[in-house]
CSV table of N, CA, C and O in Angstrom, one decimal:
chain,number,residue,atom,x,y,z
A,1,MET,N,11.0,30.6,1.9
A,1,MET,CA,10.3,29.6,2.7
A,1,MET,C,9.0,29.4,2.0
A,1,MET,O,8.2,30.3,1.7
A,2,LYS,N,8.6,28.1,1.9
A,2,LYS,CA,7.4,27.7,1.2
A,2,LYS,C,6.2,27.9,2.2
A,2,LYS,O,6.3,27.4,3.3
A,3,LYS,N,5.1,28.5,1.7
A,3,LYS,CA,4.0,28.7,2.6
A,3,LYS,C,3.2,27.4,2.6
A,3,LYS,O,2.9,26.8,1.5
A,4,ILE,N,2.8,26.9,3.8
A,4,ILE,CA,2.0,25.7,3.9
A,4,ILE,C,0.5,26.0,3.8
A,4,ILE,O,0.0,26.9,4.5
A,5,THR,N,-0.2,25.3,2.9
A,5,THR,CA,-1.6,25.6,2.7
A,5,THR,C,-2.4,24.5,3.3
A,5,THR,O,-1.9,23.4,3.7
A,6,ILE,N,-3.7,24.7,3.4
A,6,ILE,CA,-4.6,23.6,3.9
A,6,ILE,C,-4.6,22.4,3.0
A,6,ILE,O,-4.7,21.3,3.5
A,7,TRP,N,-4.3,22.6,1.7
A,7,TRP,CA,-4.2,21.4,0.8
A,7,TRP,C,-3.0,20.6,1.1
A,7,TRP,O,-3.1,19.3,1.0
A,8,ASP,N,-1.9,21.2,1.5
A,8,ASP,CA,-0.7,20.4,1.9
A,8,ASP,C,-1.0,19.6,3.1
A,8,ASP,O,-0.7,18.4,3.2
A,9,ILE,N,-1.7,20.2,4.1
A,9,ILE,CA,-2.0,19.5,5.3
A,9,ILE,C,-3.0,18.3,5.1
A,9,ILE,O,-2.8,17.2,5.5
A,10,LEU,N,-4.0,18.6,4.3
A,10,LEU,CA,-5.0,17.6,3.9
A,10,LEU,C,-4.3,16.4,3.2
A,10,LEU,O,-4.6,15.2,3.4
A,11,PHE,N,-3.4,16.7,2.3
A,11,PHE,CA,-2.7,15.7,1.5
A,11,PHE,C,-1.9,14.8,2.5
A,11,PHE,O,-2.0,13.5,2.4
A,12,TRP,N,-1.2,15.3,3.4
A,12,TRP,CA,-0.3,14.5,4.2
A,12,TRP,C,-1.1,13.8,5.3
A,12,TRP,O,-0.8,12.6,5.6
A,13,ILE,N,-2.2,14.3,5.8
A,13,ILE,CA,-3.1,13.6,6.7
A,13,ILE,C,-3.7,12.4,6.0
A,13,ILE,O,-3.8,11.3,6.5
A,14,SER,N,-4.2,12.6,4.7
A,14,SER,CA,-4.7,11.5,4.0
A,14,SER,C,-3.7,10.4,3.7
A,14,SER,O,-4.0,9.2,3.8
A,15,MET,N,-2.5,10.8,3.4
A,15,MET,CA,-1.4,9.8,3.2
A,15,MET,C,-1.2,9.0,4.5
A,15,MET,O,-1.0,7.8,4.4
A,16,LEU,N,-1.1,9.7,5.6
A,16,LEU,CA,-0.8,9.0,6.9
A,16,LEU,C,-2.0,8.1,7.2
A,16,LEU,O,-1.7,6.9,7.7
A,17,ILE,N,-3.2,8.5,7.1
A,17,ILE,CA,-4.3,7.6,7.3
A,17,ILE,C,-4.3,6.4,6.4
A,17,ILE,O,-4.5,5.2,6.9
A,18,LEU,N,-4.0,6.6,5.2
A,18,LEU,CA,-4.0,5.5,4.2
A,18,LEU,C,-2.9,4.5,4.5
A,18,LEU,O,-3.1,3.3,4.5
A,19,ILE,N,-1.7,5.0,4.8
A,19,ILE,CA,-0.6,4.1,5.1
A,19,ILE,C,-0.8,3.4,6.4
A,19,ILE,O,-0.6,2.2,6.5
A,20,GLY,N,-1.3,4.1,7.4
A,20,GLY,CA,-1.6,3.4,8.7
A,20,GLY,C,-2.7,2.3,8.5
A,20,GLY,O,-2.6,1.3,9.1
A,21,TYR,N,-3.7,2.6,7.7
A,21,TYR,CA,-4.8,1.6,7.5
A,21,TYR,C,-4.2,0.4,6.8
A,21,TYR,O,-4.5,-0.7,7.1
A,22,ILE,N,-3.4,0.6,5.7
A,22,ILE,CA,-2.9,-0.5,5.0
A,22,ILE,C,-2.0,-1.3,5.8
A,22,ILE,O,-2.1,-2.6,5.8
A,23,LEU,N,-1.1,-0.7,6.6
A,23,LEU,CA,-0.2,-1.4,7.5
A,23,LEU,C,-1.0,-2.2,8.6
A,23,LEU,O,-0.7,-3.4,8.9
A,24,GLY,N,-2.1,-1.6,9.1
A,24,GLY,CA,-2.9,-2.3,10.1
A,24,GLY,C,-3.6,-3.5,9.5
A,24,GLY,O,-3.7,-4.5,10.2
A,25,LYS,N,-4.1,-3.4,8.3
A,25,LYS,CA,-4.7,-4.5,7.6
A,25,LYS,C,-3.7,-5.6,7.3
A,25,LYS,O,-4.0,-6.8,7.5
A,26,LEU,N,-2.6,-5.2,6.9
A,26,LEU,CA,-1.5,-6.2,6.5
A,26,LEU,C,-1.1,-7.0,7.7
A,26,LEU,O,-0.9,-8.2,7.6
A,27,PHE,N,-0.9,-6.4,8.8
A,27,PHE,CA,-0.4,-7.1,10.0
A,27,PHE,C,-1.6,-7.7,10.9
A,27,PHE,O,-1.3,-8.3,11.9
A,28,GLY,N,-2.8,-7.5,10.5
A,28,GLY,CA,-3.9,-8.1,11.2
A,28,GLY,C,-4.3,-7.3,12.4
A,28,GLY,O,-5.1,-7.8,13.2
A,29,TRP,N,-3.9,-6.1,12.6
A,29,TRP,CA,-4.3,-5.3,13.7
A,29,TRP,C,-5.7,-4.7,13.6
A,29,TRP,O,-6.3,-4.4,14.6
A,30,ILE,N,-6.1,-4.6,12.4
A,30,ILE,CA,-7.5,-4.1,12.1
A,30,ILE,C,-8.3,-5.2,11.6
A,30,ILE,O,-8.1,-5.7,10.5
A,31,ASN,N,-9.4,-5.5,12.3
A,31,ASN,CA,-10.4,-6.5,11.9
A,31,ASN,C,-11.7,-5.8,11.9
A,31,ASN,O,-12.2,-5.5,13.0
A,32,THR,N,-12.2,-5.4,10.8
A,32,THR,CA,-13.4,-4.5,10.7
A,32,THR,C,-14.5,-5.1,9.8
A,32,THR,O,-14.2,-6.0,9.0
A,33,PRO,N,-15.7,-4.6,10.0
A,33,PRO,CA,-16.8,-5.0,9.1
A,33,PRO,C,-16.5,-4.4,7.7
A,33,PRO,O,-15.6,-3.6,7.5
A,34,GLU,N,-17.3,-4.9,6.7
A,34,GLU,CA,-17.1,-4.5,5.3
A,34,GLU,C,-17.2,-3.0,5.1
A,34,GLU,O,-16.5,-2.4,4.3
A,35,TRP,N,-18.1,-2.3,5.8
A,35,TRP,CA,-18.3,-0.9,5.5
A,35,TRP,C,-17.1,-0.1,5.9
A,35,TRP,O,-16.8,1.0,5.3
A,36,VAL,N,-16.3,-0.5,6.9
A,36,VAL,CA,-15.1,0.2,7.3
A,36,VAL,C,-14.0,0.0,6.3
A,36,VAL,O,-13.1,0.8,6.2
A,37,ASP,N,-14.1,-1.1,5.5
A,37,ASP,CA,-13.1,-1.3,4.5
A,37,ASP,C,-13.1,-0.2,3.4
A,37,ASP,O,-12.2,-0.2,2.5
A,38,LEU,N,-14.1,0.6,3.4
A,38,LEU,CA,-14.2,1.7,2.4
A,38,LEU,C,-13.4,2.9,2.8
A,38,LEU,O,-13.3,3.9,2.1
A,39,ILE,N,-12.8,2.9,4.0
A,39,ILE,CA,-12.0,4.0,4.5
A,39,ILE,C,-10.9,4.4,3.5
A,39,ILE,O,-10.6,5.6,3.2
A,40,PRO,N,-10.1,3.4,3.0
A,40,PRO,CA,-9.1,3.8,2.0
A,40,PRO,C,-9.7,4.5,0.8
A,40,PRO,O,-9.0,5.4,0.2
A,41,LEU,N,-10.8,4.1,0.3
A,41,LEU,CA,-11.4,4.7,-0.9
A,41,LEU,C,-11.8,6.2,-0.5
A,41,LEU,O,-11.6,7.1,-1.3
A,42,ILE,N,-12.4,6.4,0.6
A,42,ILE,CA,-12.8,7.7,1.1
A,42,ILE,C,-11.5,8.6,1.2
A,42,ILE,O,-11.5,9.7,0.8
A,43,THR,N,-10.5,8.0,1.8
A,43,THR,CA,-9.2,8.8,2.0
A,43,THR,C,-8.6,9.1,0.6
A,43,THR,O,-8.1,10.2,0.4
A,44,LEU,N,-8.7,8.1,-0.3
A,44,LEU,CA,-8.2,8.4,-1.7
A,44,LEU,C,-8.9,9.5,-2.4
A,44,LEU,O,-8.3,10.3,-3.1
A,45,VAL,N,-10.2,9.6,-2.1
A,45,VAL,CA,-11.0,10.7,-2.7
A,45,VAL,C,-10.5,12.1,-2.2
A,45,VAL,O,-10.3,13.0,-3.0
A,46,PHE,N,-10.2,12.1,-0.9
A,46,PHE,CA,-9.7,13.4,-0.3
A,46,PHE,C,-8.3,13.6,-0.8
A,46,PHE,O,-7.9,14.8,-1.1
A,47,LEU,N,-7.5,12.6,-1.0
A,47,LEU,CA,-6.2,12.7,-1.5
A,47,LEU,C,-6.2,13.3,-2.9
A,47,LEU,O,-5.4,14.2,-3.3
A,48,ILE,N,-7.0,12.7,-3.7
A,48,ILE,CA,-7.2,13.2,-5.1
A,48,ILE,C,-7.6,14.6,-5.2
A,48,ILE,O,-7.2,15.5,-5.9
A,49,GLY,N,-8.6,15.0,-4.3
A,49,GLY,CA,-9.1,16.3,-4.2
A,49,GLY,C,-8.0,17.3,-3.8
A,49,GLY,O,-7.9,18.4,-4.4
A,50,ALA,N,-7.2,17.0,-2.8
A,50,ALA,CA,-6.1,17.8,-2.4
A,50,ALA,C,-5.1,18.0,-3.5
A,50,ALA,O,-4.6,19.1,-3.8
A,51,PHE,N,-4.8,16.9,-4.2
A,51,PHE,CA,-3.8,16.9,-5.3
A,51,PHE,C,-4.3,17.8,-6.4
A,51,PHE,O,-3.6,18.6,-7.0
A,52,TYR,N,-5.6,17.7,-6.7
A,52,TYR,CA,-6.2,18.5,-7.8
A,52,TYR,C,-6.1,20.0,-7.4
A,52,TYR,O,-5.8,20.8,-8.3
A,53,GLN,N,-6.4,20.3,-6.2
A,53,GLN,CA,-6.3,21.7,-5.8
A,53,GLN,C,-4.9,22.2,-5.9
A,53,GLN,O,-4.7,23.4,-6.3
A,54,LYS,N,-3.9,21.4,-5.6
A,54,LYS,CA,-2.5,21.8,-5.7
A,54,LYS,C,-2.2,22.0,-7.2
A,54,LYS,O,-1.5,23.0,-7.5
A,55,VAL,N,-2.6,21.2,-8.1
A,55,VAL,CA,-2.3,21.3,-9.5
A,55,VAL,C,-3.0,22.6,-10.0
A,55,VAL,O,-2.4,23.3,-10.8
A,56,VAL,N,-4.3,22.8,-9.6
A,56,VAL,CA,-5.0,24.0,-10.1
A,56,VAL,C,-4.3,25.3,-9.6
A,56,VAL,O,-4.1,26.2,-10.4
A,57,GLY,N,-3.8,25.3,-8.4
A,57,GLY,CA,-3.1,26.4,-7.8
A,57,GLY,C,-1.8,26.7,-8.6
A,57,GLY,O,-1.4,27.8,-8.9
A,58,PHE,N,-1.1,25.6,-8.9
A,58,PHE,CA,0.2,25.7,-9.6
A,58,PHE,C,-0.1,26.2,-11.0
A,58,PHE,O,0.7,27.1,-11.5
A,59,MET,N,-1.1,25.7,-11.7
A,59,MET,CA,-1.4,26.2,-13.0
A,59,MET,C,-1.8,27.7,-13.0
A,59,MET,O,-1.5,28.4,-14.0
A,60,ASP,N,-2.5,28.1,-12.0
A,60,ASP,CA,-2.9,29.5,-11.8
A,60,ASP,C,-1.6,30.4,-11.7
A,60,ASP,O,-1.5,31.4,-12.4
A,61,ILE,N,-0.7,29.9,-10.9
A,61,ILE,CA,0.6,30.7,-10.8
A,61,ILE,C,1.3,30.8,-12.1
A,61,ILE,O,1.8,31.8,-12.5
A,62,ILE,N,1.4,29.6,-12.9
A,62,ILE,CA,2.1,29.6,-14.2
A,62,ILE,C,1.3,30.5,-15.1
A,62,ILE,O,1.9,31.3,-15.9
A,63,ASN,N,0.0,30.5,-15.1
A,63,ASN,CA,-0.8,31.4,-16.0
A,63,ASN,C,-0.6,32.8,-15.7
A,63,ASN,O,-0.4,33.7,-16.6
A,64,ARG,N,-0.5,33.2,-14.4
A,64,ARG,CA,-0.2,34.6,-14.1
A,64,ARG,C,1.1,35.1,-14.5
A,64,ARG,O,1.3,36.2,-15.0
A,65,ARG,N,2.1,34.2,-14.3
A,65,ARG,CA,3.5,34.5,-14.7
A,65,ARG,C,3.6,34.7,-16.2
A,65,ARG,O,4.3,35.5,-16.8
A,66,THR,N,2.9,33.8,-17.0
A,66,THR,CA,2.9,33.8,-18.4
A,66,THR,C,2.3,35.1,-18.9
A,66,THR,O,2.8,35.8,-19.8
A,67,ASN,N,1.1,35.4,-18.3
A,67,ASN,CA,0.5,36.7,-18.7
A,67,ASN,C,1.3,37.9,-18.4
A,67,ASN,O,1.4,38.8,-19.2
A,68,TYR,N,2.0,37.9,-17.3
A,68,TYR,CA,2.9,39.0,-16.9
A,68,TYR,C,4.0,39.2,-17.9
A,68,TYR,O,4.3,40.3,-18.4
A,69,LEU,N,4.6,38.0,-18.3
A,69,LEU,CA,5.7,38.1,-19.3
A,69,LEU,C,5.2,38.5,-20.6
A,69,LEU,O,5.8,39.3,-21.3
A,70,LYS,N,4.0,38.0,-21.0
A,70,LYS,CA,3.4,38.3,-22.3
A,70,LYS,C,3.1,39.8,-22.4
A,70,LYS,O,3.4,40.5,-23.4
A,71,ASN,N,2.6,40.4,-21.3
A,71,ASN,CA,2.2,41.8,-21.3
A,71,ASN,C,3.4,42.7,-21.2
A,71,ASN,O,3.4,43.8,-21.8
A,72,ASN,N,4.4,42.3,-20.6
A,72,ASN,CA,5.6,43.2,-20.4
A,72,ASN,C,6.7,42.9,-21.4
A,72,ASN,O,7.8,43.5,-21.3
A,73,LEU,N,6.5,42.0,-22.3
A,73,LEU,CA,7.5,41.7,-23.3
A,73,LEU,C,7.6,42.8,-24.4
A,73,LEU,O,8.6,43.0,-25.0
A,74,ASP,N,6.4,43.4,-24.7
A,74,ASP,CA,6.4,44.4,-25.7
A,74,ASP,C,7.1,45.6,-25.4
A,74,ASP,O,7.4,46.1,-24.4
């Protein structure tokens, strides 16, 4: 069973906000001032941050496994 981290939750919340905002703008449900149009960019920053944390975590796991194999191969 895969453990759910805060970065998984942040990633999916960011995706839902971004998709909801895009759909709302496309169908004309959201009529906002210009400063609110920055919401997708802010969401994208959080999305990229969560993705970066997931990649760093994955690379750390791969690094630990590689070191374990390297040390126990001898």
